[in-house]
C-alpha positions as a printed NumPy array, in Angstrom:
array([[-11.633,  35.793, -37.238],
       [-11.341,  32.023, -37.457],
       [-14.389,  30.31 , -35.956],
       [-13.907,  26.792, -34.652],
       [-17.299,  25.134, -34.199],
       [-16.421,  21.82 , -32.623],
       [-18.23 ,  19.116, -34.564],
       [-15.819,  16.36 , -33.564],
       [-13.194,  16.678, -30.885],
       [-10.01 ,  14.66 , -30.616],
       [ -8.38 ,  15.129, -27.243],
       [ -4.631,  14.658, -26.944],
       [ -3.188,  15.37 , -23.533],
       [  0.364,  16.006, -24.625],
       [  1.862,  16.386, -21.197],
       [  2.201,  13.015, -19.502],
       [  3.3  ,  12.26 , -15.998],
       [  5.004,   9.703, -13.796],
       [  4.693,   9.032, -10.098],
       [  6.089,  11.788,  -7.928],
       [  8.317,   9.354,  -6.093],
       [ 10.422,   8.436,  -9.12 ],
       [ 13.504,  10.26 , -10.318],
       [ 13.048,  12.867, -13.046],
       [ 14.444,  12.658, -16.547],
       [ 13.848,  15.535, -18.957],
       [ 15.353,  14.015, -22.093],
       [ 18.014,  16.708, -22.269],
       [ 20.031,  16.025, -19.153],
       [ 22.747,  13.439, -19.497],
       [ 22.301,  10.169, -17.69 ],
       [ 24.117,   9.712, -14.442],
       [ 27.281,   7.649, -14.543],
       [ 26.396,   4.041, -15.266],
       [ 22.749,   4.831, -16.01 ],
       [ 21.484,   3.779, -19.456],
       [ 20.051,   6.293, -21.886],
       [ 16.231,   6.372, -21.84 ],
       [ 14.554,   4.29 , -24.525],
       [ 10.812,   4.139, -25.144],
       [  8.027,   5.386, -27.392],
       [  4.83 ,   6.445, -25.667],
       [  3.547,   8.312, -28.735],
       [  3.553,   5.286, -31.048],
       [  1.816,   3.141, -28.444],
       [ -0.659,   5.963, -27.844],
       [ -1.782,   6.117, -31.449],
       [ -1.956,   2.319, -31.795],
       [ -4.174,   2.244, -28.713],
       [ -6.351,   5.117, -29.944],
       [ -6.628,   3.736, -33.48 ],
       [ -7.902,   0.376, -32.259],
       [-10.21 ,   1.652, -29.532],
       [-13.367,   1.297, -31.61 ],
       [-15.901,   3.76 , -32.969],
       [-18.103,   6.2  , -31.121],
       [-16.733,   8.263, -28.258],
       [-13.176,   7.299, -27.335],
       [-11.132,   8.173, -24.27 ],
       [ -7.995,   6.169, -23.515],
       [ -4.959,   6.712, -21.312],
       [ -1.814,   5.555, -23.108],
       [  0.198,   6.849, -20.165],
       [ -1.567,   4.609, -17.634],
       [ -1.254,   1.642, -19.984],
       [  2.438,   2.345, -20.602],
       [  3.294,   2.32 , -16.898],
       [  1.361,  -0.905, -16.282],
       [  3.052,  -2.593, -19.235],
       [  6.403,  -1.244, -18.072],
       [  6.018,  -3.032, -14.748],
       [  4.879,  -6.159, -16.578],
       [  7.935,  -6.09 , -18.859],
       [ 10.186,  -6.271, -15.812],
       [  8.651,  -9.636, -14.988],
       [  9.837, -11.246, -18.231],
       [ 12.839, -13.557, -18.293],
       [ 15.861, -11.594, -19.649],
       [ 16.574, -12.454, -23.27 ],
       [ 13.287, -14.296, -23.726],
       [ 10.876, -13.827, -26.588],
       [  8.392, -12.45 , -24.046],
       [ 10.813,  -9.683, -23.092],
       [ 11.54 ,  -8.98 , -26.755],
       [  7.854,  -8.639, -27.62 ],
       [  7.174,  -6.421, -24.624],
       [ 10.077,  -4.134, -25.516],
       [  8.904,  -3.923, -29.122],
       [  5.41 ,  -2.895, -28.011],
       [  6.9  ,  -0.235, -25.727],
       [  9.44 ,   0.992, -28.294],
       [ 12.434,   0.268, -26.088],
       [ 15.797,  -1.401, -26.631],
       [ 16.123,  -3.024, -23.195],
       [ 14.383,  -3.115, -19.839],
       [ 16.906,  -0.901, -18.06 ],
       [ 16.539,   1.938, -20.564],
       [ 12.758,   1.416, -20.566],
       [ 12.693,   2.036, -16.823],
       [ 14.728,   5.238, -17.198],
       [ 12.313,   6.386, -19.914],
       [  9.223,   5.556, -17.844],
       [ 10.642,   7.328, -14.802],
       [ 11.048,  10.565, -16.731],
       [  7.81 ,  10.869, -18.633],
       [  6.625,  13.864, -16.601],
       [  9.508,  15.761, -14.992],
       [  7.218,  18.667, -14.069],
       [  4.803,  16.418, -12.178],
       [  1.696,  17.722, -13.923],
       [ -0.161,  14.45 , -13.518],
       [ -0.518,  12.05 , -10.606],
       [  0.207,   8.34 , -10.89 ],
       [ -0.011,   5.441,  -8.458],
       [  1.139,   1.864,  -8.956],
       [  0.441,  -1.297,  -6.984],
       [  1.212,  -4.989,  -7.497],
       [ -0.788,  -7.483,  -5.448],
       [  0.463, -11.055,  -4.964],
       [ -1.739, -13.903,  -3.767],
       [ -0.888, -14.638,  -0.134],
       [ -1.589, -18.376,  -0.393],
       [  0.956, -18.683,  -3.185],
       [  3.555, -16.98 ,  -0.995],
       [  2.611, -19.268,   1.894],
       [  3.569, -22.233,  -0.292],
       [  7.249, -21.209,  -0.156],
       [  7.098, -18.891,  -3.182],
       [  8.551, -15.396,  -2.797],
       [  8.343, -12.127,  -4.67 ],
       [ 11.394, -11.615,  -6.865],
       [ 13.574,  -9.101,  -5.015],
       [ 14.698,  -7.253,  -8.141],
       [ 11.137,  -6.944,  -9.431],
       [ 10.003,  -5.533,  -6.084],
       [ 12.868,  -3.008,  -6.063],
       [ 11.96 ,  -1.828,  -9.561],
       [  8.25 ,  -1.447,  -8.779],
       [  9.014,   0.614,  -5.684],
       [ 12.132,   2.476,  -6.801],
       [ 11.38 ,   3.194, -10.467],
       [  7.585,   3.164, -10.631],
       [  6.95 ,   4.556,  -7.155],
       [  4.592,   1.708,  -6.331],
       [  4.256,  -0.991,  -3.741],
       [  4.119,  -4.782,  -3.793],
       [  1.691,  -6.237,  -1.262],
       [  0.018,  -9.525,  -0.392],
       [ -3.677, -10.065,  -1.076],
       [ -5.83 , -13.087,  -0.289],
       [ -7.284, -13.647,  -3.755],
       [ -7.943, -17.357,  -3.212],
       [ -9.287, -17.021,   0.333],
       [-11.336, -13.814,   0.306],
       [-11.696, -12.382,  -3.183],
       [-14.578, -10.119,  -2.145],
       [-12.422,  -8.346,   0.431],
       [ -9.593,  -7.927,  -2.079],
       [-11.914,  -6.458,  -4.705],
       [-13.354,  -4.088,  -2.109],
       [ -9.824,  -2.981,  -1.197],
       [ -8.965,  -2.389,  -4.873],
       [-12.175,  -0.407,  -5.342],
       [-11.303,   1.778,  -2.354],
       [ -7.725,   2.265,  -3.605],
       [ -8.888,   3.306,  -7.085],
       [-11.509,   5.647,  -5.628],
       [ -8.903,   7.374,  -3.461],
       [ -6.219,   7.614,  -6.145],
       [ -8.672,   8.983,  -8.729],
       [-10.024,  11.507,  -6.202],
       [-13.517,  10.079,  -6.596],
       [-13.535,  10.149, -10.401],
       [-13.839,   6.335, -10.572],
       [-15.63 ,   5.461,  -7.305],
       [-17.109,   2.073,  -8.2  ],
       [-14.307,   0.226,  -9.97 ],
       [-15.006,  -3.487, -10.341],
       [-11.692,  -5.347, -10.392],
       [-11.118,  -7.998, -13.063],
       [ -9.393, -10.25 , -10.505],
       [-10.958, -13.496,  -9.284],
       [-10.143, -16.259,  -6.81 ],
       [ -7.626, -17.763,  -9.238],
       [ -5.587, -14.569,  -9.584],
       [ -1.917, -14.928,  -8.642],
       [ -0.679, -11.384,  -9.353],
       [ -2.591,  -8.187, -10.099],
       [ -0.806,  -5.158, -11.602],
       [ -2.61 ,  -1.839, -11.13 ],
       [ -1.906,   1.7  , -12.281],
       [ -3.962,   4.83 , -11.721],
       [ -3.323,   8.064, -13.606],
       [ -5.051,  11.285, -12.602],
       [ -5.091,  14.844, -13.904],
       [ -6.807,  17.982, -12.688],
       [ -6.014,  21.27 , -14.33 ],
       [ -7.549,  24.711, -14.442],
       [ -7.57 ,  26.561, -17.733],
       [ -4.946,  29.267, -17.933],
       [ -7.784,  31.45 , -19.213],
       [-11.088,  29.991, -17.923],
       [-14.329,  30.116, -19.882],
       [-16.945,  32.557, -18.642],
       [-19.947,  30.484, -17.438],
       [-22.308,  33.28 , -18.453],
       [-21.229,  32.739, -22.064],
       [-22.196,  29.05 , -22.022],
       [-25.419,  28.391, -23.914],
       [-27.434,  25.513, -25.35 ],
       [-26.399,  24.661, -28.891],
       [-26.676,  21.834, -31.369],
       [-23.795,  19.373, -31.702],
       [-23.752,  17.486, -35.01 ],
       [-23.039,  13.833, -34.225],
       [-20.967,  11.612, -36.5  ],
       [-24.07 ,   9.687, -37.614],
       [-25.696,  12.887, -38.883],
       [-28.064,  13.335, -35.953],
       [-27.927,  16.348, -33.644],
       [-27.765,  16.664, -29.866],
       [-28.249,  19.674, -27.629],
       [-25.196,  20.438, -25.481],
       [-23.98 ,  23.158, -23.145],
       [-21.514,  24.936, -25.418],
       [-18.754,  26.971, -23.799],
       [-17.273,  29.854, -25.749],
       [-14.433,  32.334, -25.595],
       [-12.216,  34.337, -27.912],
       [ -8.501,  33.604, -27.884],
       [ -6.216,  36.552, -28.461],
       [ -3.316,  37.01 , -30.847],
       [ -0.506,  34.478, -30.603],
       [ -2.68 ,  31.482, -29.78 ],
       [ -1.433,  28.015, -30.675],
       [ -3.551,  27.519, -33.774],
       [ -2.214,  25.619, -36.793],
       [ -3.753,  24.679, -40.168],
       [ -1.864,  22.542, -42.701],
       [ -4.723,  22.299, -45.195],
       [ -5.822,  18.863, -43.975],
       [ -6.474,  19.507, -40.3  ],
       [ -6.772,  22.44 , -37.955],
       [ -5.349,  22.168, -34.469],
       [ -5.719,  24.365, -31.402],
       [ -3.845,  23.976, -28.116],
       [ -5.559,  25.288, -24.988],
       [ -3.179,  25.662, -22.037],
       [ -3.786,  24.776, -18.422],
       [ -2.193,  26.82 , -15.663],
       [  0.106,  23.874, -14.863],
       [  1.696,  23.947, -18.315],
       [ -0.197,  20.926, -19.629],
       [ -2.517,  21.447, -22.577],
       [ -5.521,  20.09 , -24.424],
       [ -5.218,  19.868, -28.188],
       [ -8.36 ,  19.95 , -30.333],
       [ -8.321,  18.739, -33.93 ],
       [-10.835,  19.403, -36.711],
       [-10.716,  18.899, -40.482],
       [ -9.605,  21.948, -42.471],
       [-12.614,  21.85 , -44.803],
       [-16.172,  22.903, -44.085],
       [-17.287,  19.305, -43.571],
       [-16.611,  18.509, -39.912],
       [-17.566,  14.852, -40.257],
       [-15.205,  11.916, -40.602],
       [-12.316,  13.3  , -38.544],
       [-11.941,  10.068, -36.553],
       [-11.517,   7.851, -39.602],
       [ -9.27 ,  10.273, -41.474],
       [ -7.047,  11.033, -38.466],
       [ -6.602,   7.326, -37.793],
       [ -5.474,   6.834, -41.389],
       [ -2.511,   9.175, -40.925],
       [  0.936,   7.857, -40.068],
       [  2.329,   8.15 , -36.567],
       [  5.078,  10.394, -37.926],
       [  2.563,  12.78 , -39.503],
       [  0.493,  13.01 , -36.346],
       [  3.511,  13.561, -34.119],
       [  4.707,  16.309, -36.46 ],
       [  1.29 ,  17.936, -36.594],
       [  1.046,  18.094, -32.815],
       [  4.512,  19.602, -32.557],
       [  3.488,  22.259, -35.077],
       [  0.372,  23.052, -33.056],
       [  2.334,  23.431, -29.835],
       [  4.907,  25.717, -31.472],
       [  2.386,  27.878, -33.369],
       [  1.753,  31.575, -32.772],
       [ -1.329,  32.6  , -34.732],
       [ -1.642,  36.119, -36.107],
       [ -5.436,  36.349, -35.694],
       [ -7.955,  35.929, -32.922],
       [ -9.732,  32.575, -32.597],
       [-13.391,  32.183, -31.64 ],
       [-13.625,  28.873, -29.778],
       [-16.716,  26.788, -29.088],
       [-16.211,  23.69 , -26.929],
       [-18.898,  21.477, -25.364],
       [-19.015,  21.049, -21.63 ],
       [-19.006,  17.29 , -21.266],
       [-18.277,  14.167, -19.255],
       [-17.16 ,  10.922, -20.862],
       [-16.243,   7.487, -19.547],
       [-15.028,   4.346, -21.292],
       [-13.768,   0.818, -20.663],
       [-11.433,  -1.378, -22.733],
       [-10.649,  -5.085, -22.294],
       [ -7.018,  -6.068, -21.882],
       [ -7.262,  -8.886, -24.43 ],
       [ -8.227,  -6.343, -27.098],
       [ -5.425,  -4.016, -25.996],
       [ -2.864,  -6.831, -26.138],
       [ -3.991,  -7.761, -29.648],
       [ -3.521,  -4.154, -30.787],
       [  0.061,  -4.216, -29.519],
       [  0.997,  -7.611, -30.963],
       [  0.97 ,  -9.297, -27.547],
       [ -0.949, -12.309, -26.262],
       [ -2.011, -13.806, -22.964],
       [  0.166, -16.908, -23.41 ],
       [  3.462, -15.083, -22.914],
       [  5.209, -16.387, -19.757],
       [  6.605, -14.144, -17.015],
       [  8.983, -15.81 , -14.553],
       [ 10.688, -12.868, -12.805],
       [  7.848, -11.615, -10.61 ],
       [  7.459, -14.499,  -8.187],
       [ 10.452, -16.803,  -7.801],
       [  9.723, -20.371,  -8.813],
       [  6.415, -19.45 , -10.438],
       [  5.597, -18.805, -14.069],
       [  2.756, -16.363, -14.686],
       [  0.661, -15.515, -17.733],
       [ -1.767, -12.659, -18.28 ],
       [ -5.31 , -13.803, -17.6  ],
       [ -7.305, -10.624, -18.181],
       [ -7.637,  -7.026, -17.197],
       [ -8.983,  -3.755, -18.485],
       [ -8.643,  -0.011, -18.574],
       [-11.382,   2.319, -17.364],
       [-11.274,   6.065, -17.96 ],
       [-13.291,   9.166, -17.212],
       [-12.969,  12.838, -18.161],
       [-14.884,  15.95 , -17.171],
       [-14.487,  19.244, -19.055],
       [-16.123,  22.48 , -17.902],
       [-15.563,  26.222, -17.727],
       [-12.955,  25.916, -14.963],
       [-10.804,  23.21 , -16.48 ],
       [-10.467,  19.463, -16.87 ],
       [-10.395,  16.448, -14.572],
       [ -9.409,  13.048, -15.947],
       [ -8.636,   9.641, -14.469],
       [ -7.735,   6.153, -15.623],
       [ -7.147,   2.789, -14.018],
       [ -5.293,   0.034, -15.857],
       [ -5.36 ,  -3.491, -14.44 ],
       [ -3.416,  -6.543, -15.657],
       [ -4.534,  -9.789, -14.006],
       [ -2.163, -12.771, -13.983],
       [ -2.473, -16.432, -13.072],
       [  0.085, -19.147, -12.358],
       [  0.662, -21.76 , -15.03 ],
       [  1.162, -25.491, -14.638],
       [  4.417, -25.717, -16.565],
       [  7.708, -25.154, -14.782],
       [  9.869, -23.617, -17.479],
       [  9.162, -20.046, -18.605],
       [  9.353, -21.07 , -22.27 ],
       [  9.193, -24.409, -24.127],
       [ 12.696, -25.876, -24.559],
       [ 14.347, -25.727, -27.953],
       [ 14.266, -29.188, -29.494],
       [ 17.604, -30.842, -30.303],
       [ 16.651, -34.414, -31.125],
       [ 19.422, -36.532, -32.601],
       [ 16.978, -39.021, -34.082],
       [ 18.221, -38.185, -37.592],
       [ 21.75 , -38.302, -39.067],
       [ 24.17 , -35.967, -37.325],
       [ 27.797, -34.868, -37.219],
       [ 29.631, -34.985, -33.898],
       [ 33.001, -33.948, -32.511],
       [ 35.081, -34.358, -29.392],
       [ 36.762, -31.039, -28.735],
       [ 39.319, -29.404, -26.5  ],
       [ 39.352, -25.604, -26.462],
       [ 37.257, -25.753, -29.645],
       [ 39.805, -27.928, -31.413],
       [ 38.162, -31.018, -32.977],
       [ 40.13 , -33.923, -31.5  ],
       [ 37.761, -36.521, -32.952],
       [ 35.114, -35.989, -35.655],
       [ 32.363, -38.351, -36.646],
       [ 29.088, -38.746, -38.488],
       [ 26.285, -41.058, -37.525],
       [ 23.958, -41.723, -40.407],
       [ 23.048, -45.401, -40.098],
       [ 21.862, -46.641, -36.754],
       [ 21.533, -50.134, -38.192],
       [ 25.262, -50.336, -38.802],
       [ 26.306, -49.714, -35.208],
       [ 28.434, -52.183, -33.26 ]])
């Protein structure tokens, strides 16, 4: 019997979801006529986010972040360096295929997602208007809504509305969300992701008992440790470096737990982060496809965990910065990211798991009119010139001495 005493737990929720209102894409169906093939890479972004999320307890939602960034990418000027950098961070070839990919992240609808984009009403009163294409994409692809909000006139009321929206969409998991928006906010992009799943085979509460949990600093804490024995054919995998176990929910989603293969349970965070994305993706696939020939004795703490991550740190992890201009959200207005954050919470007990995340990207209007600085073409040095017709050089010249001009 293989005993897994959980000394350090890495949670990977492999099933991800999109809003129920969007069209499904399962990665195996062919695209409809004229629809681009899906292009994106949630897994790579997920591990970059996790790897840079700091030490101590970590709980991030790459899925929530991906959807928020997906909406943001649609606000970049086509062909701009901003669009290129956004697509690189999201692992996509173009915005259209990114949207198809984002729309099909969870064809079974195992998770809930909600999206909202708020636009400052005073900015719209000054003859600005929401870009029609951007609004169609937010509503049609991401299942969200674009609405006015009086950031400049009544920021307290707007923040109270956002708090109420997050509370409702997270089913009370994040009841007191404090928005990062302020009176200077022009646009606020919000995503909420929520999951609630019952174990396919629940833990027996009578088997839960107080036990020691060995912390990563060598100290020990007393926790309520759940326990159960998994039968033959469980999804347990050991490659000599790590051991993985997948615990299914009744919905078909799963929680994957990862421990080192050796007796020393310490250092799993540092060592797992040192592995390549390709190795980790392959390991998780092997766990999910495993069928173990022995029983597994599982110990898992009953716990709650919450975390918060600043958007400037997240952008730095992804090779992005707040100075990138976005000109296709509000016509006639160039926006830049001004802040934001992600807050998460998870609760694990004998019945199952409940998890929620809110990702917020706050934007402000900039003073410059063009979405990007113009490319300089200053003929204040010697230059060749031509007069052409249909690309034929009818006259050709060179100007190298301004002092010798007539």
